[in-house]
XYZ file of C-alpha atoms in Angstrom:
235
model
C 80.373 95.012 104.877
C 82.446 94.861 101.774
C 84.120 97.969 100.563
C 82.299 98.828 97.135
C 84.471 99.811 93.838
C 83.074 101.197 90.782
C 85.386 100.167 87.699
C 84.513 101.681 84.496
C 86.608 100.820 81.341
C 85.497 100.368 77.700
C 88.371 97.454 77.108
C 86.454 94.562 78.290
C 89.371 92.469 79.230
C 90.797 95.256 81.421
C 87.737 95.466 83.077
C 87.066 91.781 83.922
C 90.896 91.413 84.779
C 90.435 94.561 87.773
C 87.210 92.686 88.586
C 88.977 89.555 89.258
C 91.796 91.098 91.439
C 89.375 93.351 93.422
C 86.934 90.406 93.988
C 89.799 88.142 94.826
C 90.879 90.957 97.662
C 87.305 90.830 99.444
C 85.798 94.027 97.464
C 82.247 94.268 95.814
C 82.892 95.433 92.465
C 80.517 97.169 90.074
C 81.633 97.272 86.556
C 80.678 98.848 83.720
C 81.953 99.378 79.951
C 80.058 103.359 79.492
C 80.272 106.337 81.474
C 76.713 106.822 81.598
C 75.568 103.356 82.952
C 78.177 103.656 85.356
C 76.987 107.429 86.544
C 73.300 105.816 87.035
C 74.847 103.322 89.289
C 76.273 105.955 91.460
C 73.412 107.665 91.969
C 71.566 104.406 92.909
C 74.412 102.772 95.027
C 76.780 104.010 98.131
C 80.531 103.641 96.557
C 83.847 103.613 98.391
C 85.880 104.412 95.138
C 85.898 104.590 91.511
C 88.291 103.626 88.850
C 87.591 105.392 85.439
C 89.110 105.159 82.188
C 89.954 108.258 80.461
C 88.800 106.995 76.914
C 85.200 105.741 76.929
C 82.538 105.441 74.021
C 80.178 107.781 75.520
C 81.519 110.512 77.873
C 84.956 110.645 78.761
C 86.500 109.841 81.959
C 87.388 113.263 83.185
C 83.918 114.608 82.449
C 82.526 111.537 84.487
C 84.817 112.209 87.247
C 83.537 115.801 87.117
C 79.818 114.588 87.281
C 80.652 112.378 90.051
C 82.646 115.216 92.061
C 79.063 117.147 92.115
C 77.600 115.069 94.834
C 80.240 112.716 95.904
C 83.466 112.453 97.681
C 84.881 109.218 97.647
C 88.316 108.520 96.082
C 88.668 108.391 92.341
C 91.573 106.902 90.759
C 91.935 108.230 86.732
C 93.205 104.894 84.012
C 94.632 106.103 80.780
C 97.380 105.492 78.456
C 97.972 109.040 78.141
C 101.339 109.759 80.175
C 101.661 113.755 79.800
C 101.486 115.564 83.068
C 98.987 118.048 81.790
C 96.645 115.315 81.640
C 97.494 113.995 85.060
C 97.113 117.681 86.352
C 93.847 117.995 84.373
C 92.621 114.836 86.426
C 93.421 115.896 89.348
C 91.834 119.502 89.176
C 88.553 117.787 87.826
C 88.554 115.665 91.123
C 90.682 112.543 90.300
C 92.606 111.918 93.647
C 95.637 109.325 91.985
C 96.221 108.650 88.090
C 97.009 105.414 86.899
C 99.045 105.047 83.525
C 98.487 101.688 81.118
C 99.507 99.013 80.815
C 99.842 98.874 84.561
C 100.338 96.136 87.114
C 97.096 94.815 88.626
C 98.577 94.399 91.864
C 99.844 97.866 91.951
C 96.264 99.188 91.462
C 95.065 97.175 94.185
C 97.996 98.783 96.683
C 96.885 102.243 95.094
C 93.535 101.655 95.895
C 94.001 100.291 99.586
C 96.128 103.446 99.899
C 93.266 106.015 98.867
C 90.739 104.257 101.112
C 92.980 104.635 104.120
C 93.037 108.117 103.564
C 89.590 108.465 102.716
C 88.286 106.630 105.964
C 91.168 108.748 108.166
C 89.872 111.777 106.888
C 86.163 111.137 107.501
C 86.759 109.306 110.988
C 88.694 112.449 111.825
C 85.925 114.819 110.927
C 83.635 112.656 112.854
C 85.337 112.025 116.146
C 87.155 115.377 116.715
C 85.636 116.947 119.734
C 86.774 120.378 120.205
C 88.022 121.559 123.906
C 87.695 125.404 122.970
C 87.064 127.803 120.408
C 90.084 127.220 118.489
C 88.432 124.640 116.441
C 86.897 127.254 114.213
C 89.057 129.684 112.254
C 87.520 132.958 110.460
C 89.542 134.697 108.015
C 88.035 137.578 106.093
C 84.452 135.976 105.269
C 86.034 132.518 105.295
C 84.613 130.321 108.621
C 86.050 127.234 108.961
C 84.759 124.624 111.775
C 87.159 121.670 112.575
C 84.596 119.710 114.474
C 81.816 119.370 112.055
C 84.175 119.992 108.803
C 81.959 122.814 107.768
C 83.053 125.883 105.793
C 81.297 128.932 104.685
C 82.482 131.852 102.598
C 80.505 135.138 102.793
C 77.630 132.877 104.803
C 77.417 130.425 101.922
C 78.764 126.890 102.062
C 81.595 126.199 100.503
C 81.476 122.497 99.276
C 84.780 121.118 100.374
C 86.095 117.363 100.156
C 87.680 116.085 103.267
C 91.304 116.550 101.602
C 90.427 120.156 100.364
C 89.326 120.996 103.874
C 92.279 119.659 105.276
C 94.564 121.491 103.090
C 92.787 125.032 103.858
C 92.461 124.277 107.486
C 96.299 123.895 107.412
C 96.777 127.067 105.542
C 94.460 129.143 107.796
C 95.954 127.801 110.676
C 99.522 129.114 109.592
C 97.977 132.434 108.243
C 101.055 134.733 107.748
C 103.525 131.882 106.953
C 104.717 130.522 103.608
C 103.814 127.202 103.762
C 105.742 124.695 101.077
C 104.283 122.302 98.867
C 106.340 119.639 100.624
C 105.163 120.650 104.291
C 101.799 120.738 102.949
C 101.520 117.392 101.114
C 103.578 115.729 104.140
C 101.252 117.138 106.600
C 97.947 116.360 105.080
C 98.617 113.174 102.838
C 101.099 112.158 105.873
C 103.595 110.321 103.135
C 106.562 111.454 101.527
C 106.861 114.419 99.125
C 108.379 113.521 95.803
C 109.954 116.353 93.485
C 107.686 115.544 90.482
C 104.232 115.680 92.648
C 101.925 117.800 91.161
C 99.194 116.840 93.342
C 99.236 119.742 95.999
C 99.063 122.382 92.997
C 96.025 120.483 91.778
C 94.473 120.484 94.888
C 94.971 123.988 95.777
C 93.770 125.057 92.256
C 90.483 123.415 93.011
C 90.058 125.037 96.486
C 90.795 128.339 94.553
C 88.017 127.719 91.910
C 85.474 126.981 94.380
C 86.270 129.881 96.479
C 86.441 131.939 93.220
C 89.421 133.077 94.219
C 91.847 133.903 91.419
C 95.732 133.407 91.780
C 96.674 136.416 90.096
C 94.022 138.469 92.096
C 93.937 136.367 95.220
C 92.006 137.174 98.333
C 92.938 133.968 100.345
C 95.588 131.905 98.965
C 98.676 133.458 97.152
C 101.386 131.436 95.588
C 104.810 132.228 96.586
C 106.558 131.035 93.517
C 109.464 128.509 94.484
C 108.469 128.428 97.708
C 104.821 127.559 98.546
C 101.480 128.930 99.698
C 100.365 131.695 102.181
C 97.115 133.333 103.500
C 98.259 136.935 104.258
C 97.122 138.590 107.384
């Protein structure tokens, strides 16, 4: 079955161009020029990935991203003319997985989509296929319980709603409790790609995990930032 891509952009020429390139790659494209119609489609149809423009006439792309993330974990790539780092971090913290600025090369967009889909399917498959041999596939730290076999996590006996990426990040930090894990190590172990100095992805994802755990970086109970070094969960 063809993978299903949601494209939301109020610039008709851009949306049509993306649809053309993606269809040529064998993807099934669901194209919209407004956010609310796209959101209705997401609730009706099963998607594999979404491309969201930031500037939409009815709801901005960040708001749309946030609404999608309430119930869905598929990858989201933001499309925007904005280039400031603060906008990139904002998008990532609201649940986006990648960020592409306009004007863009459609072939680059296709390549980034393929990368995100590979990651998404790899993490989901890992969660489904991994069969534990002993009790080491469950970790418990101060009320946080993580089960690697089921990819389920709870905090104080309440479900912690983590995406596969967020689960992998938190699991790695818990596995290395008492150690300081650098952003570079965390990125390369979880994303399986080379880390770049300008990469804010780890910071944004850790911020999202903290928000879900209601764990302030100033008064942390779990994830502590070691400035200039990385992150740690203290013993």
